[in-house]
Short mmCIF file of C-alpha atoms in Angstrom, two decimals:
data_model
loop_
_atom_site.label_atom_id
_atom_site.label_comp_id
_atom_site.label_asym_id
_atom_site.label_seq_id
_atom_site.Cartn_x
_atom_site.Cartn_y
_atom_site.Cartn_z
CA MET A 881 127.41 94.16 146.42
CA ILE A 882 124.90 95.31 143.78
CA LEU A 883 123.34 92.04 142.82
CA GLY A 884 120.09 91.40 144.25
CA LYS A 885 119.53 95.07 145.26
CA PRO A 886 116.25 96.96 144.61
CA VAL A 887 116.08 99.26 141.60
CA LEU A 888 113.98 102.46 142.00
CA SER A 889 112.51 104.35 139.17
CA ALA A 890 112.93 108.03 138.64
CA ASP A 891 109.42 108.59 140.50
CA ASP A 892 111.00 106.46 143.56
CA GLU A 893 109.02 103.30 143.00
CA THR A 894 110.74 99.84 143.31
CA VAL A 895 110.50 98.39 139.88
CA GLY A 896 112.85 95.51 140.11
CA HIS A 897 116.22 94.03 141.39
CA VAL A 898 119.61 93.86 139.87
CA ASN A 899 120.23 90.36 138.37
CA ASP A 900 123.43 90.87 136.45
CA ILE A 901 126.04 93.35 135.34
CA ILE A 902 127.16 93.54 131.81
CA ILE A 903 131.05 94.14 131.53
CA SER A 904 132.83 94.70 127.83
CA GLU A 905 135.70 92.36 126.98
CA ASP A 906 138.08 95.23 127.83
CA GLY A 907 136.68 95.43 131.54
CA VAL A 908 134.43 98.37 131.00
CA LEU A 909 131.01 98.28 132.88
CA MET A 910 128.34 98.74 130.31
CA GLY A 911 125.17 98.24 132.10
CA TYR A 912 122.84 95.88 134.40
CA ILE A 913 120.34 93.25 133.68
CA ILE A 914 117.31 93.97 135.79
CA ASN A 915 114.44 91.71 136.79
CA VAL A 916 111.22 93.62 136.38
CA GLY A 917 107.66 92.48 137.47
CA GLY A 918 106.66 89.11 138.41
CA PHE A 919 106.29 87.69 142.02
CA ILE A 920 109.14 86.17 143.97
CA GLY A 921 111.21 85.62 140.76
CA ILE A 922 108.19 83.90 138.94
CA ASP A 923 107.10 85.67 135.62
CA THR A 924 109.79 88.38 135.73
CA THR A 925 111.13 90.14 132.54
CA GLN A 926 114.91 90.85 132.25
CA VAL A 927 115.61 94.14 131.03
CA TYR A 928 119.06 95.63 129.89
CA VAL A 929 119.57 99.21 131.38
CA PRO A 930 122.96 100.95 130.03
CA ILE A 931 125.03 102.39 132.63
CA ASP A 932 124.25 106.15 131.51
CA GLN A 933 120.47 105.49 132.60
CA THR A 934 121.29 104.59 136.10
CA ARG A 935 122.60 106.13 139.43
CA LEU A 936 123.93 104.56 142.26
CA ARG A 937 123.88 105.80 145.87
CA ILE A 938 126.31 104.22 148.36
CA ASP A 939 126.01 104.95 152.11
CA GLY A 940 128.41 102.82 154.07
CA SER A 941 127.52 99.19 153.12
CA SER A 942 124.02 100.21 151.80
CA VAL A 943 123.73 100.46 147.81
CA GLU A 944 120.74 101.70 146.00
CA MET A 945 120.38 101.92 142.38
CA PHE A 946 118.14 104.37 140.66
CA LEU A 947 117.04 104.49 137.03
CA ASP A 948 116.64 107.69 134.86
CA LEU A 949 113.25 106.15 133.62
CA SER A 950 109.81 106.58 135.27
CA ALA A 951 108.00 103.41 136.44
CA ALA A 952 105.55 104.03 133.26
CA GLU A 953 108.62 104.40 130.91
CA LEU A 954 110.20 101.14 132.09
CA SER A 955 106.83 99.32 131.52
CA ILE A 956 106.89 100.67 128.00
CA VAL A 957 110.04 98.99 127.61
CA THR A 958 109.05 95.63 128.99
CA GLU A 959 105.90 95.39 127.24
CA SER A 960 107.75 96.11 123.82
CA ARG A 961 109.95 92.88 124.67
#
């Protein structure tokens, strides 16, 4: 299960957590909604990240998500919202 898992930036910093997945009407995984910033769910910003900007690492029952964005690049995206 990927929901609630930490999301790491391209520079290996934890930048948020997976809040939701976006699936098209025909069942294709399109991307993820990631909660960024805040503290224990307060003052977080939700950011849509397309699937082509993410990578998953699955090791047994452990799942990690990595972005192709650095923490600084993600910060720019969240500030422009």
